[in-house]
PDB file of C-alpha atoms and ligand atoms in Angstrom:
ATOM      1  CA  MET A   1      14.521  17.562   0.222  1.00  0.00           C
ATOM      2  CA  ALA A   2      13.582  20.426   2.123  1.00  0.00           C
ATOM      3  CA  LEU A   3      10.332  22.513   1.184  1.00  0.00           C
ATOM      4  CA  VAL A   4      11.029  25.215  -1.700  1.00  0.00           C
ATOM      5  CA  SER A   5       9.696  28.396  -1.919  1.00  0.00           C
ATOM      6  CA  GLY A   6       6.811  28.845  -4.317  1.00  0.00           C
ATOM      7  CA  MET A   7       8.676  31.102  -6.596  1.00  0.00           C
ATOM      8  CA  ASP A   8      10.885  28.178  -7.165  1.00  0.00           C
ATOM      9  CA  VAL A   9       7.839  25.846  -8.441  1.00  0.00           C
ATOM     10  CA  ILE A  10       6.625  28.619 -10.748  1.00  0.00           C
ATOM     11  CA  SER A  11       9.887  29.087 -12.070  1.00  0.00           C
ATOM     12  CA  GLU A  12      10.223  25.248 -12.457  1.00  0.00           C
ATOM     13  CA  CYS A  13       7.052  24.995 -14.104  1.00  0.00           C
ATOM     14  CA  THR A  14       7.688  27.442 -16.486  1.00  0.00           C
ATOM     15  CA  ALA A  15      10.686  26.432 -17.406  1.00  0.00           C
ATOM     16  CA  ARG A  16       9.716  22.908 -18.030  1.00  0.00           C
ATOM     17  CA  ARG A  17       6.458  24.273 -19.609  1.00  0.00           C
ATOM     18  CA  GLN A  18       3.971  22.409 -16.953  1.00  0.00           C
ATOM     19  CA  VAL A  19       1.567  23.181 -14.789  1.00  0.00           C
ATOM     20  CA  ALA A  20       1.662  22.507 -11.127  1.00  0.00           C
ATOM     21  CA  GLY A  21      -1.305  20.920  -9.266  1.00  0.00           C
ATOM     22  CA  ALA A  22      -2.121  22.606  -6.009  1.00  0.00           C
ATOM     23  CA  PHE A  23      -3.627  19.895  -3.668  1.00  0.00           C
ATOM     24  CA  ASN A  24      -5.302  20.311  -0.286  1.00  0.00           C
ATOM     25  CA  THR A  25      -4.366  18.437   2.466  1.00  0.00           C
ATOM     26  CA  THR A  26      -6.149  18.600   6.182  1.00  0.00           C
ATOM     27  CA  ASN A  27      -4.600  15.631   7.639  1.00  0.00           C
ATOM     28  CA  LEU A  28      -1.775  12.882   7.619  1.00  0.00           C
ATOM     29  CA  GLU A  29      -3.415  10.563   5.205  1.00  0.00           C
ATOM     30  CA  THR A  30      -4.155  13.350   2.411  1.00  0.00           C
ATOM     31  CA  THR A  31      -0.552  14.513   3.129  1.00  0.00           C
ATOM     32  CA  MET A  32       0.977  11.230   2.444  1.00  0.00           C
ATOM     33  CA  GLY A  33      -1.543  10.246  -0.386  1.00  0.00           C
ATOM     34  CA  ILE A  34      -0.405  13.682  -2.465  1.00  0.00           C
ATOM     35  CA  ILE A  35       3.326  13.032  -1.829  1.00  0.00           C
ATOM     36  CA  ASP A  36       2.909   9.570  -2.979  1.00  0.00           C
ATOM     37  CA  ALA A  37       1.651  10.640  -6.161  1.00  0.00           C
ATOM     38  CA  VAL A  38       4.053  13.556  -7.030  1.00  0.00           C
ATOM     39  CA  GLU A  39       7.094  11.121  -6.376  1.00  0.00           C
ATOM     40  CA  ARG A  40       5.298   8.703  -9.135  1.00  0.00           C
ATOM     41  CA  VAL A  41       5.043  11.666 -11.768  1.00  0.00           C
ATOM     42  CA  GLY A  42       8.105  14.052 -10.491  1.00  0.00           C
ATOM     43  CA  VAL A  43       6.384  17.214 -11.676  1.00  0.00           C
ATOM     44  CA  PRO A  44       6.508  20.424  -9.143  1.00  0.00           C
ATOM     45  CA  THR A  45       3.654  20.940  -6.726  1.00  0.00           C
ATOM     46  CA  PHE A  46       2.090  23.126  -4.140  1.00  0.00           C
ATOM     47  CA  ILE A  47       0.398  21.117  -1.403  1.00  0.00           C
ATOM     48  CA  GLN A  48      -1.976  23.626   0.173  1.00  0.00           C
ATOM     49  CA  VAL A  49      -4.213  24.191   3.371  1.00  0.00           C
ATOM     50  CA  ALA A  50      -6.819  26.761   3.916  1.00  0.00           C
ATOM     51  CA  PRO A  51      -7.618  28.491   7.433  1.00  0.00           C
ATOM     52  CA  THR A  52     -10.945  26.222   7.238  1.00  0.00           C
ATOM     53  CA  ASN A  53      -9.074  23.210   7.381  1.00  0.00           C
ATOM     54  CA  VAL A  54      -6.256  24.515   9.650  1.00  0.00           C
ATOM     55  CA  ALA A  55      -8.533  24.666  12.418  1.00  0.00           C
ATOM     56  CA  LEU A  56      -8.094  20.861  12.553  1.00  0.00           C
ATOM     57  CA  SER A  57      -4.406  20.889  13.705  1.00  0.00           C
ATOM     58  CA  GLY A  58      -2.697  24.348  13.239  1.00  0.00           C
ATOM     59  CA  TYR A  59      -0.318  26.022  10.927  1.00  0.00           C
ATOM     60  CA  GLU A  60       2.715  24.186  12.486  1.00  0.00           C
ATOM     61  CA  TYR A  61       1.607  21.273  12.799  1.00  0.00           C
ATOM     62  CA  ILE A  62       0.822  21.168   8.918  1.00  0.00           C
ATOM     63  CA  TYR A  63       4.306  22.481   8.257  1.00  0.00           C
ATOM     64  CA  ASP A  64       6.014  19.739  10.503  1.00  0.00           C
ATOM     65  CA  MET A  65       3.805  17.036   8.603  1.00  0.00           C
ATOM     66  CA  VAL A  66       4.691  18.135   5.256  1.00  0.00           C
ATOM     67  CA  ALA A  67       8.159  18.767   5.706  1.00  0.00           C
ATOM     68  CA  ARG A  68       8.838  15.510   7.247  1.00  0.00           C
ATOM     69  CA  ARG A  69       6.881  13.857   4.867  1.00  0.00           C
ATOM     70  CA  LEU A  70       8.886  15.573   2.014  1.00  0.00           C
ATOM     71  CA  ALA A  71      12.326  15.039   3.617  1.00  0.00           C
ATOM     72  CA  SER A  72      12.696  11.744   1.510  1.00  0.00           C
ATOM     73  CA  THR A  73      11.515  13.407  -1.761  1.00  0.00           C
ATOM     74  CA  SER A  74      13.578  14.800  -4.485  1.00  0.00           C
ATOM     75  CA  VAL A  75      10.634  16.594  -6.202  1.00  0.00           C
ATOM     76  CA  PRO A  76      10.195  20.385  -5.545  1.00  0.00           C
ATOM     77  CA  VAL A  77       7.017  21.193  -3.379  1.00  0.00           C
ATOM     78  CA  ALA A  78       5.814  24.036  -1.482  1.00  0.00           C
ATOM     79  CA  LEU A  79       3.728  24.607   0.998  1.00  0.00           C
ATOM     80  CA  HIS A  80       0.739  27.123   0.425  1.00  0.00           C
ATOM     81  CA  LEU A  81      -1.619  28.744   2.138  1.00  0.00           C
ATOM     82  CA  ASP A  82      -4.851  28.585   0.384  1.00  0.00           C
ATOM     83  CA  HIS A  83      -7.426  31.510   0.732  1.00  0.00           C
ATOM     84  CA  GLY A  84      -6.012  33.777   3.509  1.00  0.00           C
ATOM     85  CA  LYS A  85      -9.109  35.737   3.954  1.00  0.00           C
ATOM     86  CA  SER A  86      -7.316  38.030   6.407  1.00  0.00           C
ATOM     87  CA  LEU A  87      -3.917  39.196   7.083  1.00  0.00           C
ATOM     88  CA  GLU A  88      -3.886  37.482  10.538  1.00  0.00           C
ATOM     89  CA  ALA A  89      -4.066  34.097   8.642  1.00  0.00           C
ATOM     90  CA  VAL A  90      -1.147  35.199   6.301  1.00  0.00           C
ATOM     91  CA  GLU A  91       1.108  36.128   9.510  1.00  0.00           C
ATOM     92  CA  ALA A  92      -0.086  32.875  11.349  1.00  0.00           C
ATOM     93  CA  ALA A  93       1.278  31.094   8.049  1.00  0.00           C
ATOM     94  CA  LEU A  94       4.479  33.064   7.198  1.00  0.00           C
ATOM     95  CA  ALA A  95       5.320  32.500  11.163  1.00  0.00           C
ATOM     96  CA  ALA A  96       4.936  28.794  10.720  1.00  0.00           C
ATOM     97  CA  ARG A  97       7.674  29.015   7.466  1.00  0.00           C
ATOM     98  CA  PHE A  98       4.869  28.297   4.513  1.00  0.00           C
ATOM     99  CA  THR A  99       6.918  29.081   1.478  1.00  0.00           C
ATOM    100  CA  SER A 100       4.068  30.467  -0.364  1.00  0.00           C
ATOM    101  CA  ILE A 101       0.576  32.674   0.282  1.00  0.00           C
ATOM    102  CA  MET A 102      -2.446  33.341  -0.882  1.00  0.00           C
ATOM    103  CA  ILE A 103      -4.120  36.210   0.314  1.00  0.00           C
ATOM    104  CA  ASP A 104      -8.082  36.620  -0.708  1.00  0.00           C
ATOM    105  CA  ASP A 105      -9.905  39.686  -0.527  1.00  0.00           C
ATOM    106  CA  SER A 106     -11.829  39.160  -3.910  1.00  0.00           C
ATOM    107  CA  GLU A 107     -15.322  39.559  -2.661  1.00  0.00           C
ATOM    108  CA  ALA A 108     -14.686  43.187  -1.595  1.00  0.00           C
ATOM    109  CA  SER A 109     -14.377  45.904  -3.570  1.00  0.00           C
ATOM    110  CA  TYR A 110     -11.826  46.320  -6.153  1.00  0.00           C
ATOM    111  CA  GLU A 111     -10.042  48.785  -4.070  1.00  0.00           C
ATOM    112  CA  GLN A 112     -10.437  47.153  -0.852  1.00  0.00           C
ATOM    113  CA  ASN A 113      -9.311  44.165  -2.599  1.00  0.00           C
ATOM    114  CA  VAL A 114      -6.009  46.211  -3.671  1.00  0.00           C
ATOM    115  CA  ALA A 115      -5.372  47.239  -0.292  1.00  0.00           C
ATOM    116  CA  THR A 116      -5.853  44.177   1.496  1.00  0.00           C
ATOM    117  CA  SER A 117      -3.599  42.625  -1.036  1.00  0.00           C
ATOM    118  CA  THR A 118      -1.020  45.428  -1.111  1.00  0.00           C
ATOM    119  CA  ALA A 119      -0.864  44.631   2.885  1.00  0.00           C
ATOM    120  CA  ALA A 120      -0.249  41.153   2.238  1.00  0.00           C
ATOM    121  CA  ARG A 121       2.909  41.753  -0.320  1.00  0.00           C
ATOM    122  CA  ALA A 122       4.131  43.917   2.285  1.00  0.00           C
ATOM    123  CA  MET A 123       4.133  41.146   4.828  1.00  0.00           C
ATOM    124  CA  THR A 124       5.544  38.674   2.601  1.00  0.00           C
ATOM    125  CA  PRO A 125       9.215  38.299   1.746  1.00  0.00           C
ATOM    126  CA  ALA A 126      10.200  38.481  -1.979  1.00  0.00           C
ATOM    127  CA  HIS A 127      11.195  34.764  -2.220  1.00  0.00           C
ATOM    128  CA  ILE A 128       7.975  33.657  -1.169  1.00  0.00           C
ATOM    129  CA  ALA A 129       5.286  33.837  -3.805  1.00  0.00           C
ATOM    130  CA  LEU A 130       2.187  35.617  -3.525  1.00  0.00           C
ATOM    131  CA  GLU A 131      -1.139  35.090  -5.315  1.00  0.00           C
ATOM    132  CA  ALA A 132      -4.130  37.150  -4.857  1.00  0.00           C
ATOM    133  CA  GLU A 133      -7.728  36.846  -6.548  1.00  0.00           C
ATOM    134  CA  LEU A 134      -9.328  39.039  -9.090  1.00  0.00           C
ATOM    135  CA  GLY A 135     -13.109  38.563  -9.364  1.00  0.00           C
ATOM    136  CA  SER A 136     -14.908  36.079  -7.143  1.00  0.00           C
ATOM    137  CA  ILE A 137     -14.613  32.232  -8.266  1.00  0.00           C
ATOM    138  CA  GLY A 138     -18.550  30.666  -7.633  1.00  0.00           C
ATOM    139  CA  GLY A 139     -19.126  27.589  -5.355  1.00  0.00           C
ATOM    140  CA  LYS A 140     -18.385  26.398  -2.047  1.00  0.00           C
ATOM    141  CA  GLU A 141     -15.942  24.767  -0.212  1.00  0.00           C
ATOM    142  CA  ASP A 142     -16.134  23.480   3.472  1.00  0.00           C
ATOM    143  CA  ASP A 143     -19.673  24.902   3.055  1.00  0.00           C
ATOM    144  CA  ILE A 144     -18.177  28.452   2.512  1.00  0.00           C
ATOM    145  CA  GLY A 145     -18.647  30.378  -0.417  1.00  0.00           C
ATOM    146  CA  PRO A 146     -18.857  33.827  -1.948  1.00  0.00           C
ATOM    147  CA  GLU A 147     -22.476  35.682  -1.807  1.00  0.00           C
ATOM    148  CA  HIS A 148     -21.676  37.224  -4.947  1.00  0.00           C
ATOM    149  CA  ALA A 149     -19.335  35.654  -7.636  1.00  0.00           C
ATOM    150  CA  ALA A 150     -17.834  37.465 -10.403  1.00  0.00           C
ATOM    151  CA  THR A 151     -16.041  36.814 -13.441  1.00  0.00           C
ATOM    152  CA  THR A 152     -12.408  38.526 -13.679  1.00  0.00           C
ATOM    153  CA  ASP A 153     -12.501  41.818 -15.904  1.00  0.00           C
ATOM    154  CA  PRO A 154      -9.630  41.814 -18.042  1.00  0.00           C
ATOM    155  CA  ALA A 155      -9.400  45.692 -18.011  1.00  0.00           C
ATOM    156  CA  GLN A 156      -8.926  45.723 -14.299  1.00  0.00           C
ATOM    157  CA  VAL A 157      -5.629  43.098 -14.624  1.00  0.00           C
ATOM    158  CA  PRO A 158      -2.566  45.265 -15.327  1.00  0.00           C
ATOM    159  CA  GLY A 159      -3.327  47.701 -12.626  1.00  0.00           C
ATOM    160  CA  PHE A 160      -4.230  45.106 -10.127  1.00  0.00           C
ATOM    161  CA  VAL A 161      -0.917  43.302 -10.987  1.00  0.00           C
ATOM    162  CA  GLU A 162       1.139  46.354 -10.809  1.00  0.00           C
ATOM    163  CA  ALA A 163      -0.343  47.843  -7.443  1.00  0.00           C
ATOM    164  CA  VAL A 164      -0.172  44.616  -5.520  1.00  0.00           C
ATOM    165  CA  GLY A 165       2.875  43.402  -6.985  1.00  0.00           C
ATOM    166  CA  VAL A 166       1.851  39.550  -6.826  1.00  0.00           C
ATOM    167  CA  ASP A 167       3.776  36.580  -8.407  1.00  0.00           C
ATOM    168  CA  MET A 168       0.355  34.875  -9.856  1.00  0.00           C
ATOM    169  CA  LEU A 169      -3.305  35.656 -10.222  1.00  0.00           C
ATOM    170  CA  ALA A 170      -6.196  33.485  -9.492  1.00  0.00           C
ATOM    171  CA  VAL A 171      -9.072  34.202 -11.966  1.00  0.00           C
ATOM    172  CA  SER A 172     -12.544  33.451 -12.339  1.00  0.00           C
ATOM    173  CA  VAL A 173     -13.225  32.370 -15.821  1.00  0.00           C
ATOM    174  CA  GLY A 174     -16.064  29.684 -15.436  1.00  0.00           C
ATOM    175  CA  ASN A 175     -14.200  27.749 -12.641  1.00  0.00           C
ATOM    176  CA  VAL A 176     -16.508  26.868  -9.492  1.00  0.00           C
ATOM    177  CA  HIS A 177     -14.884  25.689  -6.260  1.00  0.00           C
ATOM    178  CA  GLY A 178     -16.522  22.241  -4.514  1.00  0.00           C
ATOM    179  CA  VAL A 179     -18.400  19.410  -6.412  1.00  0.00           C
ATOM    180  CA  ALA A 180     -19.584  21.331  -9.636  1.00  0.00           C
ATOM    181  CA  PRO A 181     -19.794  18.989 -12.333  1.00  0.00           C
ATOM    182  CA  HIS A 182     -21.173  21.306 -14.786  1.00  0.00           C
ATOM    183  CA  ALA A 183     -18.366  23.865 -14.277  1.00  0.00           C
ATOM    184  CA  ARG A 184     -16.770  24.812 -17.438  1.00  0.00           C
ATOM    185  CA  ILE A 185     -13.804  27.339 -18.559  1.00  0.00           C
ATOM    186  CA  ASP A 186     -14.529  30.130 -20.826  1.00  0.00           C
ATOM    187  CA  PHE A 187     -11.347  30.191 -22.990  1.00  0.00           C
ATOM    188  CA  ASP A 188     -11.855  33.225 -24.669  1.00  0.00           C
ATOM    189  CA  LEU A 189     -11.907  34.999 -21.069  1.00  0.00           C
ATOM    190  CA  LEU A 190      -9.152  33.284 -20.133  1.00  0.00           C
ATOM    191  CA  ALA A 191      -7.375  34.231 -23.227  1.00  0.00           C
ATOM    192  CA  ASP A 192      -8.240  37.786 -22.391  1.00  0.00           C
ATOM    193  CA  VAL A 193      -7.165  37.394 -19.168  1.00  0.00           C
ATOM    194  CA  ARG A 194      -3.697  36.090 -20.032  1.00  0.00           C
ATOM    195  CA  ASP A 195      -3.043  38.754 -22.326  1.00  0.00           C
ATOM    196  CA  ALA A 196      -3.528  41.312 -19.900  1.00  0.00           C
ATOM    197  CA  SER A 197      -1.399  39.507 -17.098  1.00  0.00           C
ATOM    198  CA  SER A 198       2.129  39.594 -16.728  1.00  0.00           C
ATOM    199  CA  VAL A 199       2.015  37.225 -14.310  1.00  0.00           C
ATOM    200  CA  PRO A 200       1.069  33.504 -13.993  1.00  0.00           C
ATOM    201  CA  LEU A 201      -2.492  32.634 -13.636  1.00  0.00           C
ATOM    202  CA  VAL A 202      -4.191  30.347 -11.041  1.00  0.00           C
ATOM    203  CA  VAL A 203      -7.137  28.235 -11.635  1.00  0.00           C
ATOM    204  CA  HIS A 204      -9.308  27.138  -8.444  1.00  0.00           C
ATOM    205  CA  GLY A 205     -12.025  24.787  -9.132  1.00  0.00           C
ATOM    206  CA  GLY A 206      -9.997  21.831 -10.690  1.00  0.00           C
ATOM    207  CA  SER A 207     -11.976  19.201  -9.166  1.00  0.00           C
ATOM    208  CA  GLY A 208     -15.526  20.041 -11.112  1.00  0.00           C
ATOM    209  CA  LEU A 209     -13.479  20.838 -14.435  1.00  0.00           C
ATOM    210  CA  PRO A 210     -13.386  18.054 -17.440  1.00  0.00           C
ATOM    211  CA  SER A 211     -10.045  16.609 -17.853  1.00  0.00           C
ATOM    212  CA  GLU A 212     -10.244  17.774 -21.911  1.00  0.00           C
ATOM    213  CA  GLN A 213     -10.373  21.241 -20.257  1.00  0.00           C
ATOM    214  CA  LEU A 214      -7.809  20.728 -17.581  1.00  0.00           C
ATOM    215  CA  GLY A 215      -5.381  19.539 -20.326  1.00  0.00           C
ATOM    216  CA  ARG A 216      -5.306  23.099 -22.496  1.00  0.00           C
ATOM    217  CA  LEU A 217      -4.456  25.286 -19.305  1.00  0.00           C
ATOM    218  CA  ALA A 218      -0.892  24.952 -19.937  1.00  0.00           C
ATOM    219  CA  GLU A 219      -1.460  26.835 -23.376  1.00  0.00           C
ATOM    220  CA  PHE A 220      -3.149  29.711 -21.521  1.00  0.00           C
ATOM    221  CA  GLY A 221      -0.504  30.861 -19.017  1.00  0.00           C
ATOM    222  CA  VAL A 222      -1.975  29.099 -16.202  1.00  0.00           C
ATOM    223  CA  VAL A 223       1.222  27.737 -13.675  1.00  0.00           C
ATOM    224  CA  LYS A 224      -1.029  26.296 -10.777  1.00  0.00           C
ATOM    225  CA  VAL A 225      -4.325  24.413 -10.786  1.00  0.00           C
ATOM    226  CA  ASN A 226      -6.035  23.942  -7.336  1.00  0.00           C
ATOM    227  CA  VAL A 227      -7.863  20.251  -6.541  1.00  0.00           C
ATOM    228  CA  ALA A 228      -9.490  20.012  -3.074  1.00  0.00           C
ATOM    229  CA  SER A 229     -12.872  18.253  -3.379  1.00  0.00           C
ATOM    230  CA  ASP A 230     -11.559  15.076  -5.147  1.00  0.00           C
ATOM    231  CA  LEU A 231      -9.211  14.209  -2.498  1.00  0.00           C
ATOM    232  CA  ARG A 232     -11.409  14.784   0.750  1.00  0.00           C
ATOM    233  CA  ASN A 233     -14.279  12.740  -1.307  1.00  0.00           C
ATOM    234  CA  ALA A 234     -11.769  10.009  -1.765  1.00  0.00           C
ATOM    235  CA  MET A 235     -10.850   9.720   1.564  1.00  0.00           C
ATOM    236  CA  ILE A 236     -14.497   9.740   3.055  1.00  0.00           C
ATOM    237  CA  ARG A 237     -15.747   7.624   0.430  1.00  0.00           C
ATOM    238  CA  THR A 238     -12.870   5.027   1.172  1.00  0.00           C
ATOM    239  CA  PHE A 239     -14.181   5.148   4.981  1.00  0.00           C
ATOM    240  CA  GLY A 240     -17.682   4.909   3.801  1.00  0.00           C
ATOM    241  CA  GLU A 241     -17.282   1.721   1.344  1.00  0.00           C
ATOM    242  CA  ALA A 242     -15.334   0.153   4.386  1.00  0.00           C
ATOM    243  CA  TRP A 243     -17.793   0.748   7.035  1.00  0.00           C
ATOM    244  CA  THR A 244     -20.887  -0.456   4.550  1.00  0.00           C
ATOM    245  CA  ALA A 245     -19.146  -3.716   3.382  1.00  0.00           C
ATOM    246  CA  ASN A 246     -18.475  -4.911   7.009  1.00  0.00           C
ATOM    247  CA  ASN A 247     -20.573  -2.410   9.672  1.00  0.00           C
ATOM    248  CA  ASP A 248     -17.872  -4.090  12.446  1.00  0.00           C
ATOM    249  CA  GLU A 249     -14.977  -2.917  10.970  1.00  0.00           C
ATOM    250  CA  ALA A 250     -12.177  -2.004  13.408  1.00  0.00           C
ATOM    251  CA  SER A 251      -8.661  -1.847  11.269  1.00  0.00           C
ATOM    252  CA  LEU A 252      -8.463   1.968  11.445  1.00  0.00           C
ATOM    253  CA  ILE A 253      -4.478   1.194  10.299  1.00  0.00           C
ATOM    254  CA  ARG A 254      -5.631  -1.032   7.010  1.00  0.00           C
ATOM    255  CA  VAL A 255      -8.482   1.661   6.097  1.00  0.00           C
ATOM    256  CA  SER A 256      -6.078   4.492   6.271  1.00  0.00           C
ATOM    257  CA  LYS A 257      -3.687   2.863   4.216  1.00  0.00           C
ATOM    258  CA  GLU A 258      -6.735   2.273   1.622  1.00  0.00           C
ATOM    259  CA  ALA A 259      -7.308   6.222   1.990  1.00  0.00           C
ATOM    260  CA  VAL A 260      -3.609   7.322   1.277  1.00  0.00           C
ATOM    261  CA  VAL A 261      -3.806   5.088  -1.671  1.00  0.00           C
ATOM    262  CA  SER A 262      -7.427   6.276  -3.384  1.00  0.00           C
ATOM    263  CA  ILE A 263      -5.899  10.117  -2.607  1.00  0.00           C
ATOM    264  CA  ARG A 264      -2.540   9.285  -4.203  1.00  0.00           C
ATOM    265  CA  ASP A 265      -4.740   7.626  -7.192  1.00  0.00           C
ATOM    266  CA  VAL A 266      -6.566  10.652  -7.819  1.00  0.00           C
ATOM    267  CA  VAL A 267      -3.596  13.028  -7.290  1.00  0.00           C
ATOM    268  CA  GLU A 268      -1.559  11.221  -9.809  1.00  0.00           C
ATOM    269  CA  ARG A 269      -4.355  11.369 -12.609  1.00  0.00           C
ATOM    270  CA  ARG A 270      -5.147  14.969 -12.086  1.00  0.00           C
ATOM    271  CA  ILE A 271      -1.235  15.728 -12.168  1.00  0.00           C
ATOM    272  CA  ARG A 272      -1.183  13.713 -15.835  1.00  0.00           C
ATOM    273  CA  VAL A 273      -4.065  15.246 -17.315  1.00  0.00           C
ATOM    274  CA  LEU A 274      -2.799  18.635 -16.243  1.00  0.00           C
ATOM    275  CA  ASN A 275       0.878  17.355 -17.711  1.00  0.00           C
ATOM    276  CA  PRO A 276      -0.134  15.088 -20.802  1.00  0.00           C
ATOM    277  CA  ALA A 277       3.703  14.844 -21.511  1.00  0.00           C
ATOM    278  CA  ALA A 278       4.853  14.087 -17.835  1.00  0.00           C
TER     279      ALA A 278
HETATM  280  P1  LIG B 301     -12.043  22.129  -5.803  1.00  0.00           P
HETATM  281  O1  LIG B 301     -12.380  21.677  -4.356  1.00  0.00           O
HETATM  282  O2  LIG B 301     -13.325  22.137  -6.654  1.00  0.00           O
HETATM  283  O3  LIG B 301     -10.835  20.836  -6.332  1.00  0.00           O
HETATM  284  O4  LIG B 301     -11.338  23.653  -5.566  1.00  0.00           O
HETATM  285  C1  LIG B 301     -10.002  23.509  -4.895  1.00  0.00           C
HETATM  286  C2  LIG B 301      -9.719  25.116  -4.566  1.00  0.00           C
HETATM  287  O5  LIG B 301     -10.105  25.819  -5.593  1.00  0.00           O
HETATM  288  C3  LIG B 301      -9.085  25.546  -3.250  1.00  0.00           C
HETATM  289  O6  LIG B 301      -8.834  26.730  -3.424  1.00  0.00           O
END
């Protein structure tokens, strides 16, 4: 089927009481592994890419690759811009027909974050989902991270959501980007944020969180959970192991197919942990 809007993934997941995984792609193998897993589990999903990873190919290239692979799939999937740090990135993703957008000016002051996110809302048609971040998620992705991480202040949530008109809110409640095995959600804070928010929540940093915590997020108004590092590590590990086993390995296609399977397995496990009944 064709790519669906992020709004459709949100409403479908809300109706089914499911949590959408949001898996970052970079290249063909990652995209194939993600969609192979989605087909096995049948849960609506976001495939996403941040500008740091678009640098390898381009927004149109990512769109074509994802849309082509999805043509033979019946599960609803949206293509999402992850951590759009500028209005230029939002413009480029919309021009390439992405169906869901994140604007991220969360490191700026509250007022500046509202101003940037409001400008992104004005650019983003209502049927395309808009995510913005309040509080600043710590850790690093692709060697990039905030200078100052800060948790989400529940008192700021209603005003931010209303001023911007966001469709989903990314929160900083103990979650950390990147390889962060000791990251833990503060569920008391998450509950306060949920109670203050009229829109569903997004948790970034899915790779570092334990399964036991991921499995509880649906109860806390979370509709989207981002996972990137685990997939990247699965791909790099597959190639590393192949080279370690045989320094003369030259079958790129065989190792690439193995990488697709290892990414598929990581994604399938994550979707099932997020949705134990799926
Ligand atoms: P991880 O790399 O920790 O899974 O985080 C991904 C993410 O939040 C992308 O926005």
